């Protein structure tokens, strides 16, 4: 079976034109030949190598791959929380050496500061950058209004639902007006319904704010719904398998889930991430037969 | 289900039952104590002589073992002389509940026997002062040092191995040394409490601070916090509630060092009171004084727990991972609605 994304340049000239325009924009973040090895001398384990990627302004990039492909390590290096063993990460042409407010981060776990109210959480970064309290307060309120949580400014994080917490975390990261927003499986811990809602919120926010997004996920549909470009990584060792320009036109909606673009994209992603085994069979557990009970079931 | 079952494994009991059981936990020992005190045939191993009769070595108000009394009684009966009279009592060291209850009041109102002896409230005040200064001095150094050790590997490596060793040296062993250095008054007592508290404090608080979720620190770093501000704005507030709980537990330990500390140098405070009263054989006062230590300690802890809910509003809904309220949160008063 040979699945391929239909040539969207013919399917949808508008989409092709959009990618052409994106390529004209300045590069915000440049990952060059990045490599990460763990361990010392003898027994080294390569998390990934040969990863290169240019992210353009206001682009929405999703990195997808099976567990163990090093995608989390990759963005921890971009965020400055980890160090690469080779290559470089350039933000606006300057090498990244440590964590900083120019790269906002939203984590998978809830990392709001539990001792601060929702508003004080959003104010945290503003205060770190030396803004006075009054300015920080009014700016924080604006960001909370934007994620639709203005009413909850005095609540404590433990009083919010998981989805609300992540919206505050997004507001907190965006309040610093970062060049790029890094999101590490931010919705993975949410239930399916909330996750869909959050994806739609994120697109709305992205539309309103001048920000570039680097988004890690292991959910194919999430990547297909959100991304401009999808970076597909493979494991053992971690590497980039393919760059896919997402053919699904914007604005995105649930109505697109049955379009040819969406389905062919999804099929291609499936093929890359869950490649068929050599025998053509799916992975089977070596099972011992215990009873005949299931024999008449297919 | 939980409502029907008193013994549901790990199942929370309804509020009424919880209260009832709490009450019972205090009531049961009191009932047992009352039974032993008031029901004559349960124990009462002695006989208090009320009339000497013709036994020479008996005297009024003397307590003799029951066997002796019975033997003398039989002897006098056989000889036809006047038998001794008496009633069964418990030993002096086990006063009845009402006697101890009365002592709670009379211990405060009884004038000391010796002119220089302190009143009970003065003794208690002295003990509380000793604990206070020992604990405060220890915390002034121990808490910052613990936070440094928990935050920076540098300080942890530099301090903790030695403290780990020192903590095994029993505080009372330093008694003689403390007296030699600090004299015989309050100095060495405060020093003993300091030694008993300080080393545990640094290690316990260092550990608590190390347990701060690293994700919170990373989140703060991506928001532009670094170095000292990371400690001040993230590590300290993230661990402050746990440090507070540690401090409450450590304060309890400090109380256990009190009695040892008060024997060092000139005996003082509640220990002196207890010793004197035991010497006078006022065991009701001894029990009352011991219980008073418990009451002061326990009520201090309850007050500190309540203060915690005021100080740390984000912890008001504290639940343990299992969804059960933690031990301390159950002792806390209800949260104040916002």
Short mmCIF file of N, CA and C in Angstrom, two decimals, chain A residues 76 81 100-101 107 111-115 124-125 127-128 156 158 172 176, chain B residues 215-216 218-225 229 233-234 237-238 313-314 317:
data_model
loop_
_atom_site.label_atom_id
_atom_site.label_comp_id
_atom_site.label_asym_id
_atom_site.label_seq_id
_atom_site.Cartn_x
_atom_site.Cartn_y
_atom_site.Cartn_z
N UNK A 76 13.46 20.76 25.41
CA UNK A 76 14.11 21.22 26.64
C UNK A 76 15.43 21.93 26.30
N UNK A 81 16.75 24.38 29.11
CA UNK A 81 16.73 23.63 30.37
C UNK A 81 17.68 22.43 30.31
N UNK A 100 15.32 31.44 29.37
CA UNK A 100 15.10 32.88 29.39
C UNK A 100 13.68 33.22 29.01
N UNK A 101 13.25 34.43 29.33
CA UNK A 101 11.87 34.82 29.10
C UNK A 101 11.55 35.01 27.62
N UNK A 107 4.24 23.57 30.18
CA UNK A 107 4.62 22.19 30.45
C UNK A 107 3.41 21.26 30.45
N UNK A 111 2.20 23.59 36.18
CA UNK A 111 3.32 24.24 36.85
C UNK A 111 2.97 25.65 37.31
N UNK A 112 1.66 25.93 37.49
CA UNK A 112 1.30 27.22 38.10
C UNK A 112 1.83 27.20 39.53
N UNK A 113 2.20 28.37 40.04
CA UNK A 113 2.69 28.44 41.41
C UNK A 113 1.50 28.40 42.35
N UNK A 114 1.37 27.34 43.14
CA UNK A 114 0.16 27.16 43.94
C UNK A 114 -0.03 28.23 45.00
N UNK A 115 1.05 28.92 45.40
CA UNK A 115 0.92 29.91 46.46
C UNK A 115 0.51 31.28 45.92
N UNK A 124 4.05 37.09 37.47
CA UNK A 124 5.38 36.63 37.90
C UNK A 124 6.49 37.04 36.92
N UNK A 125 6.28 36.67 35.64
CA UNK A 125 7.30 36.96 34.65
C UNK A 125 7.47 38.46 34.43
N UNK A 127 7.05 40.79 36.61
CA UNK A 127 7.83 41.34 37.72
C UNK A 127 9.30 40.97 37.59
N UNK A 128 9.55 39.75 37.12
CA UNK A 128 10.94 39.33 36.94
C UNK A 128 11.63 40.24 35.93
N UNK A 156 -7.14 30.72 43.42
CA UNK A 156 -5.87 30.01 43.51
C UNK A 156 -5.90 28.84 42.52
N UNK A 158 -5.47 25.74 42.69
CA UNK A 158 -6.15 24.49 43.04
C UNK A 158 -7.66 24.58 42.89
N UNK A 172 0.38 33.10 31.24
CA UNK A 172 1.58 33.44 31.98
C UNK A 172 2.80 33.47 31.05
N UNK A 176 4.98 37.44 28.93
CA UNK A 176 6.37 37.87 28.76
C UNK A 176 6.67 38.26 27.32
N UNK B 215 9.78 21.00 38.34
CA UNK B 215 9.06 21.64 37.23
C UNK B 215 8.70 23.09 37.57
N UNK B 216 8.42 23.36 38.85
CA UNK B 216 8.11 24.74 39.25
C UNK B 216 9.33 25.62 39.06
N UNK B 218 11.81 25.05 36.96
CA UNK B 218 12.04 25.21 35.52
C UNK B 218 11.07 26.22 34.93
N UNK B 219 9.80 26.16 35.36
CA UNK B 219 8.82 27.11 34.87
C UNK B 219 9.26 28.53 35.20
N UNK B 220 9.74 28.72 36.42
CA UNK B 220 10.18 30.06 36.83
C UNK B 220 11.38 30.50 36.01
N UNK B 221 12.27 29.56 35.70
CA UNK B 221 13.44 29.91 34.88
C UNK B 221 13.02 30.38 33.50
N UNK B 222 12.02 29.69 32.91
CA UNK B 222 11.59 30.12 31.58
C UNK B 222 10.82 31.43 31.66
N UNK B 223 10.45 31.86 32.86
CA UNK B 223 9.79 33.16 33.02
C UNK B 223 10.79 34.24 33.39
N UNK B 224 12.07 33.88 33.42
CA UNK B 224 13.09 34.91 33.61
C UNK B 224 13.66 34.99 35.02
N UNK B 225 13.28 34.08 35.92
CA UNK B 225 13.83 34.13 37.27
C UNK B 225 15.18 33.42 37.29
N UNK B 229 16.72 35.19 43.14
CA UNK B 229 15.27 35.38 43.04
C UNK B 229 14.52 34.06 42.92
N UNK B 233 11.68 33.73 45.41
CA UNK B 233 10.33 33.81 44.87
C UNK B 233 9.72 32.43 44.56
N UNK B 234 10.54 31.40 44.46
CA UNK B 234 9.98 30.08 44.10
C UNK B 234 10.27 29.02 45.17
N UNK B 237 8.70 30.01 48.84
CA UNK B 237 7.24 29.88 48.92
C UNK B 237 6.74 28.47 48.60
N UNK B 238 7.43 27.75 47.71
CA UNK B 238 6.97 26.41 47.35
C UNK B 238 7.10 25.45 48.52
N UNK B 313 -3.30 30.66 52.56
CA UNK B 313 -4.66 30.46 52.06
C UNK B 313 -4.73 29.45 50.91
N UNK B 314 -3.61 29.28 50.17
CA UNK B 314 -3.67 28.34 49.05
C UNK B 314 -3.67 26.90 49.49
N UNK B 317 -7.56 23.87 51.07
CA UNK B 317 -8.30 22.69 50.67
C UNK B 317 -7.40 21.47 50.63
#
